[in-house]
mmCIF file of C-alpha atoms in Angstrom:
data_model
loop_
_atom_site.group_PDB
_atom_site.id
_atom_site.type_symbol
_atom_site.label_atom_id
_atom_site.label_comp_id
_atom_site.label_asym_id
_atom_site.label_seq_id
_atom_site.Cartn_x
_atom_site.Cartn_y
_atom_site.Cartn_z
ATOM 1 C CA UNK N 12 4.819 12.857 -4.807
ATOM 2 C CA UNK N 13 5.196 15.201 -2.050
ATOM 3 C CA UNK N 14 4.447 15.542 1.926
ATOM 4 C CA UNK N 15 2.123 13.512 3.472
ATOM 5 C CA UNK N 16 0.249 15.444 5.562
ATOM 6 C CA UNK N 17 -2.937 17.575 4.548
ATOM 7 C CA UNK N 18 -5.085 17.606 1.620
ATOM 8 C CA UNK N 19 -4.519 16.227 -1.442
ATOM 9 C CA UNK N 20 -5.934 16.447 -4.992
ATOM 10 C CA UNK N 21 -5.152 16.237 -8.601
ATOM 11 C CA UNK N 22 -4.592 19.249 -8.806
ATOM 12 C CA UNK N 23 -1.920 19.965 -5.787
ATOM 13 C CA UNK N 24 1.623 20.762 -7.263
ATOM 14 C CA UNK N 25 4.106 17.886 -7.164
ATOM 15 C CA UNK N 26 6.476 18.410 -4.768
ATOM 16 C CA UNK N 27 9.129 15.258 -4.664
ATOM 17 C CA UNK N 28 10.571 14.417 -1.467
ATOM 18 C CA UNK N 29 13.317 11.518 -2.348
ATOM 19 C CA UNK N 30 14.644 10.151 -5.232
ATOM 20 C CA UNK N 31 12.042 7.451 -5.027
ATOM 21 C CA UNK N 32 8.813 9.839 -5.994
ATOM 22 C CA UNK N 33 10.878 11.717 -8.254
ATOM 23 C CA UNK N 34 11.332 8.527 -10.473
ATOM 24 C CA UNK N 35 7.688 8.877 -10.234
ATOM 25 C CA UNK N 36 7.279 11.991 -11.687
ATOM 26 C CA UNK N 37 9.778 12.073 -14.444
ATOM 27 C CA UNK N 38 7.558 8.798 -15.566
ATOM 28 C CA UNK N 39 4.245 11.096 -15.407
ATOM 29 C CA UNK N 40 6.272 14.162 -17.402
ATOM 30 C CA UNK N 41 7.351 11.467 -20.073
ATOM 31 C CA UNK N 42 3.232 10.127 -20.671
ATOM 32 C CA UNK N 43 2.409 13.806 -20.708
ATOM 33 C CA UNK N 44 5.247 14.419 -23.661
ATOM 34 C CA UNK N 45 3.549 12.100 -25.231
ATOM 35 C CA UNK N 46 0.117 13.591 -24.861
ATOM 36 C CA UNK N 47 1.551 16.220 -27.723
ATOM 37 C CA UNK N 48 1.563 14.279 -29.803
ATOM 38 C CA UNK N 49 -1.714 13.326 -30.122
ATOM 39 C CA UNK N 50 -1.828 10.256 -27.645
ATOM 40 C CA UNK N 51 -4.554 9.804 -25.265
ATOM 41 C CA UNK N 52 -3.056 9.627 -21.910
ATOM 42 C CA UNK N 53 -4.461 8.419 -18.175
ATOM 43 C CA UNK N 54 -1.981 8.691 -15.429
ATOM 44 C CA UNK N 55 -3.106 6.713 -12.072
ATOM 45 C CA UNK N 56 -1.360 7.428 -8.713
ATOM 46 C CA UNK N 57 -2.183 4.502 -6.527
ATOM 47 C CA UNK N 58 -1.939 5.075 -2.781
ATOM 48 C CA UNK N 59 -0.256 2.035 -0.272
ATOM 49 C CA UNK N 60 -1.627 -0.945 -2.139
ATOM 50 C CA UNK N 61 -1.411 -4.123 -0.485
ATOM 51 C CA UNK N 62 -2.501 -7.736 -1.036
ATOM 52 C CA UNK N 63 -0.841 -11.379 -0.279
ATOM 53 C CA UNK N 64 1.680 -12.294 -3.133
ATOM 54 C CA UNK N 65 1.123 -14.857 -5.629
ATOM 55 C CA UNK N 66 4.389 -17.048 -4.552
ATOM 56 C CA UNK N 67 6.811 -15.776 -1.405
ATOM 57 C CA UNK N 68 9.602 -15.698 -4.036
ATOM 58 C CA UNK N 69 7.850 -12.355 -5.052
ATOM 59 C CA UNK N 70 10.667 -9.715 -3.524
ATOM 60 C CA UNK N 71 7.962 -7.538 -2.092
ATOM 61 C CA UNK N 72 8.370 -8.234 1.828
ATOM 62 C CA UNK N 73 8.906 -4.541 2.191
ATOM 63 C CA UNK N 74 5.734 -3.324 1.792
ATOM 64 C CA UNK N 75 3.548 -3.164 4.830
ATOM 65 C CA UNK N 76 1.647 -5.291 5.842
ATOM 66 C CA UNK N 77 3.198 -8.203 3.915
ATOM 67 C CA UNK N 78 6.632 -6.981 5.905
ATOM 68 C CA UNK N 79 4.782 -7.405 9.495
ATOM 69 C CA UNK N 80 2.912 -10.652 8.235
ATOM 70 C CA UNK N 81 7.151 -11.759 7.058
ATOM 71 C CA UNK N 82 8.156 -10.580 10.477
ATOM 72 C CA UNK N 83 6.247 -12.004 12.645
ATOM 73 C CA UNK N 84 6.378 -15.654 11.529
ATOM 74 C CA UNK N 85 10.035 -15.295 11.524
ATOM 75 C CA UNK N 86 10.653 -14.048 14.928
ATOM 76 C CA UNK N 87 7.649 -14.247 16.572
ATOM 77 C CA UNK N 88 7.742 -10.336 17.059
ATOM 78 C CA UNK N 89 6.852 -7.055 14.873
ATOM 79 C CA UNK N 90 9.583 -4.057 15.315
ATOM 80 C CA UNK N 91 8.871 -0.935 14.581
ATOM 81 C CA UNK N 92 11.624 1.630 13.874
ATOM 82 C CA UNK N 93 9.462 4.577 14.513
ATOM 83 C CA UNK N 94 5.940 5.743 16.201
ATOM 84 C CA UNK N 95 4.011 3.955 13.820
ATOM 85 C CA UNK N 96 1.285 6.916 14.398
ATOM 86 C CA UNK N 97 1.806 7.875 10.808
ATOM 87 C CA UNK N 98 -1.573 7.028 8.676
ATOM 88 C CA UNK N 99 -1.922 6.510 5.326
ATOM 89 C CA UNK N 100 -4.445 5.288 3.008
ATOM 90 C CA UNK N 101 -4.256 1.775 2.047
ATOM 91 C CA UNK N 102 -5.740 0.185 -1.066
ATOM 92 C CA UNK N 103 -6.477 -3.044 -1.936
ATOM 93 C CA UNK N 104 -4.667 -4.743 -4.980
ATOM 94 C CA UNK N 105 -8.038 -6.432 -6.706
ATOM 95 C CA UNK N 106 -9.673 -2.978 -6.571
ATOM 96 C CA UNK N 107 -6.231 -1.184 -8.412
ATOM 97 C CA UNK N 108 -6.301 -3.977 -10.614
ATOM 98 C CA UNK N 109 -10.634 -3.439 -11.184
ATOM 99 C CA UNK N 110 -9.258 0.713 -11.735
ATOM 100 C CA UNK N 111 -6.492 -0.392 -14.321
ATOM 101 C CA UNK N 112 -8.785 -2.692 -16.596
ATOM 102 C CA UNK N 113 -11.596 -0.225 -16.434
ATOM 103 C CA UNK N 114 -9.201 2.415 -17.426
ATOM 104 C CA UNK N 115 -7.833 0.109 -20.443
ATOM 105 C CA UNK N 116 -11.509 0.490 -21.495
ATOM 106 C CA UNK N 117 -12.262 3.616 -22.005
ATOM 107 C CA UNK N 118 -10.693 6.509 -20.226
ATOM 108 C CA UNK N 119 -13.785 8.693 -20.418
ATOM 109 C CA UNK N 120 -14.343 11.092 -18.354
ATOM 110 C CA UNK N 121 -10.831 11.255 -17.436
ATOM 111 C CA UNK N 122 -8.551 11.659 -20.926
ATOM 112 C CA UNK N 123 -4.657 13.185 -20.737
ATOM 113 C CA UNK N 124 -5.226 13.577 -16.879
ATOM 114 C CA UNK N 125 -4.406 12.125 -13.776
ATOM 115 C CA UNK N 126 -6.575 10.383 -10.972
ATOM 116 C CA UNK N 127 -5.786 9.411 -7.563
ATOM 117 C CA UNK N 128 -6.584 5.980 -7.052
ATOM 118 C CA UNK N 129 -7.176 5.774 -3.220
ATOM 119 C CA UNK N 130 -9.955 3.790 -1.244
ATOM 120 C CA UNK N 131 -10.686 6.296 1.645
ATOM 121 C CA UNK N 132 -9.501 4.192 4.087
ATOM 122 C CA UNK N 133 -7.027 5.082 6.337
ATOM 123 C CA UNK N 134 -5.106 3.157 8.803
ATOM 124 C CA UNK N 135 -1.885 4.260 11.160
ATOM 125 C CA UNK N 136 1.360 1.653 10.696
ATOM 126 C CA UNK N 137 0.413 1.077 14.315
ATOM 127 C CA UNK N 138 -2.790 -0.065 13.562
ATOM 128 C CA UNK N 139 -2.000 -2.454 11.016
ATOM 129 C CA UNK N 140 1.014 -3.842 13.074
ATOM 130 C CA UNK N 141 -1.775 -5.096 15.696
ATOM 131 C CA UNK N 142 -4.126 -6.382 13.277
ATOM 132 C CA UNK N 143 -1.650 -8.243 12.418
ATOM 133 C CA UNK N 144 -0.303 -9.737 15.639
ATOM 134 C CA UNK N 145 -3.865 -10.534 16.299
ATOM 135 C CA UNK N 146 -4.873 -12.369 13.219
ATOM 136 C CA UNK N 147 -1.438 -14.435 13.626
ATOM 137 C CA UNK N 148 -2.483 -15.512 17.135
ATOM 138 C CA UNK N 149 -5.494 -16.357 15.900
ATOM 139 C CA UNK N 150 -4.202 -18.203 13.368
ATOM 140 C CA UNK N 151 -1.353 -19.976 15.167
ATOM 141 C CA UNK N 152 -2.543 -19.780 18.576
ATOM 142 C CA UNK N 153 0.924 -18.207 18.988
ATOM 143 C CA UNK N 154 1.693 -15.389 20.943
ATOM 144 C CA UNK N 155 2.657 -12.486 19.331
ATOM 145 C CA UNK N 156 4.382 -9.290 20.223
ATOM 146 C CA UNK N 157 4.683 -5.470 18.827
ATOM 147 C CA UNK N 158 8.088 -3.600 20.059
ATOM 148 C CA UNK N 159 7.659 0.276 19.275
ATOM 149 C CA UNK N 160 11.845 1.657 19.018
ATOM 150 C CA UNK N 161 10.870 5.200 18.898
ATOM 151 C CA UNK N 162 8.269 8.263 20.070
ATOM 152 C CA UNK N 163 8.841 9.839 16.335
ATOM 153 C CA UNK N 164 6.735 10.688 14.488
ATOM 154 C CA UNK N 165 4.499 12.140 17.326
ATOM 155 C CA UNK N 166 1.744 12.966 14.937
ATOM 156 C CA UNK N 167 -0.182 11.045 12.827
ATOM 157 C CA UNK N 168 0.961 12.811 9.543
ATOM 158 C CA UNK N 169 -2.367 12.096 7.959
ATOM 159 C CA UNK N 170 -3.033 13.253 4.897
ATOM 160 C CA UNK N 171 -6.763 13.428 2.783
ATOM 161 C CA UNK N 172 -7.138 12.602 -0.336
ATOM 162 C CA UNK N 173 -9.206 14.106 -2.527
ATOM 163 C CA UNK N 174 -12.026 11.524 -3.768
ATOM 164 C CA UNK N 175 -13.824 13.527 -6.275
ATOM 165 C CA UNK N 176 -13.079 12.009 -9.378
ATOM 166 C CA UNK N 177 -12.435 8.683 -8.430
ATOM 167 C CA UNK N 178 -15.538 8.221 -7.050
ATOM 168 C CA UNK N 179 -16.886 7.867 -10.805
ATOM 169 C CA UNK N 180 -15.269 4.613 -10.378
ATOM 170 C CA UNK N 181 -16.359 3.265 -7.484
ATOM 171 C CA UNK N 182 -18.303 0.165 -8.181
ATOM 172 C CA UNK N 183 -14.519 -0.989 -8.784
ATOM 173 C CA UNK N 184 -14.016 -0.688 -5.394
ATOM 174 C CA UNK N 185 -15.381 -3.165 -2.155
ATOM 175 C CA UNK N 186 -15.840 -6.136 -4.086
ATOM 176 C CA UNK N 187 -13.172 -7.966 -3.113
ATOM 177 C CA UNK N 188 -11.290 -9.584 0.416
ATOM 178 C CA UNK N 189 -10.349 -7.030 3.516
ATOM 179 C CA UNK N 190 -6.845 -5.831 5.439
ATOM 180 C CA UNK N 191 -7.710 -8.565 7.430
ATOM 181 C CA UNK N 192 -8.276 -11.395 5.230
ATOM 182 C CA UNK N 193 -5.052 -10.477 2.370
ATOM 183 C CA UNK N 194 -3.419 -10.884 6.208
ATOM 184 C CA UNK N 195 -4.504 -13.938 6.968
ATOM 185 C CA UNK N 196 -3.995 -14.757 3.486
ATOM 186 C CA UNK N 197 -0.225 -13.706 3.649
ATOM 187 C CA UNK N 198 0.610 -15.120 7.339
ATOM 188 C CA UNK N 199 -0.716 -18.699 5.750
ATOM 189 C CA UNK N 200 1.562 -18.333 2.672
ATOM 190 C CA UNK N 201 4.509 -17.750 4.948
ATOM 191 C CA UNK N 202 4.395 -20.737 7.154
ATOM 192 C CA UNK N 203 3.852 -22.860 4.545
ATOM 193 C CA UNK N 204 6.830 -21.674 2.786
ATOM 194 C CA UNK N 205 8.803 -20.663 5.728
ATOM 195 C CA UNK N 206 12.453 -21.845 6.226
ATOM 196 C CA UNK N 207 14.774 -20.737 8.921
ATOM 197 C CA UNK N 208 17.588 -20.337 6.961
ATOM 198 C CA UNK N 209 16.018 -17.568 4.475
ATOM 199 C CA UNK N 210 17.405 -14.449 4.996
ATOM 200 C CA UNK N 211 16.245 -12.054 7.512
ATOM 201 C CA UNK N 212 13.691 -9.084 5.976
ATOM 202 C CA UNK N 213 13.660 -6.527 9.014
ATOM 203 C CA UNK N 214 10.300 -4.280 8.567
ATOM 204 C CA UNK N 215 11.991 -0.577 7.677
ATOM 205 C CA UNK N 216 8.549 1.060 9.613
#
């Protein structure tokens, strides 16, 4: 809900830069209204989940890496629109989904508040661009390539997140498959499914 750069906590000020994370917010202000009244509340902001999708009819081929994995078995190429130096903690979906049912449990210790659901795990777009040009060359014994378009952003714009009170939770996390293997995972969906004349779904990175 605000820049990505720096530390982060719970209890940082929002600070919405796009329309996008203001939705975000004005969803979080209408739970709280709620909380007035008497409802018990738990607000969870997820960081950069990502997992392979249940069909490839799922319209989620914008989300990295699922948009590299979409990519690259298209075209035989990744393209990157910026740097990709930018990092950004990535979560796995199993583990949100462990967070969510533990949270539909009980709440305790964290009622009418909001927790940062983030893994500690950060990777740069770059990174995650190779990982996955290698795992589809392993796969495919294809060759792959990664085309960079632009020097910007010249920092890594990482950002730390605060793991204080998420760490309560933590058996939720680490149980489940790796970048790597929801990759793998993905890039196997795809070529199964794939067919030339679906329309093209340029990575926005």
């Amino acid at each position: 809900l605000g820049p990505v750069e720096g530390e982060l906590s719970e209890v940082t000020p929002p600070c919405p830069q796009n329309d996008y994370a203001m939705t975000h917010l004005f969803a979080e202000e209408y739970v709280k209204m709620y909380q007035q009244c008497g409802l018990e509340t738990l607000i969870l902001r997820p960081t950069n989940i990502y997992g392979c999708p249940i069909r490839q009819d799922i319209d989620r081929w914008s989300l990295v890496p699922s948009c590299f994995c979409d990519e690259i078995v298209r075209q035989g190429q990744i393209y990157l629109l910026s740097s990709g130096k930018q990092k950004r903690d990535f979560i796995n979906l199993w583990d949100l989904i462990r967070v969510i049912t533990r949270a539909t449990q009980s709440f305790a210790p964290f009622n009418n508040s909001v927790l940062h659901v983030s893994s500690g795990h950060s990777f740069s777009i770059l990174e995650i661009a190779w990982l996955v040009k290698a795992e589809y060359e392993y796969l495919y014994d294809e060759i792959g390539k990664v085309m960079v378009a632009s020097e910007q952003p010249i920092a890594t714009n990482e950002f730390i997140i605060d793991r204080t009170l998420i760490s309560h939770w933590q058996d939720c996390f680490g149980l489940s498959t790796t970048l790597t293997d929801e990759i793998s995972k993905t890039l196997k969906l795809l070529k199964v499914g794939y067919n030339k004349k679906s329309p093209d779904r340029r990575s926005k990175c």
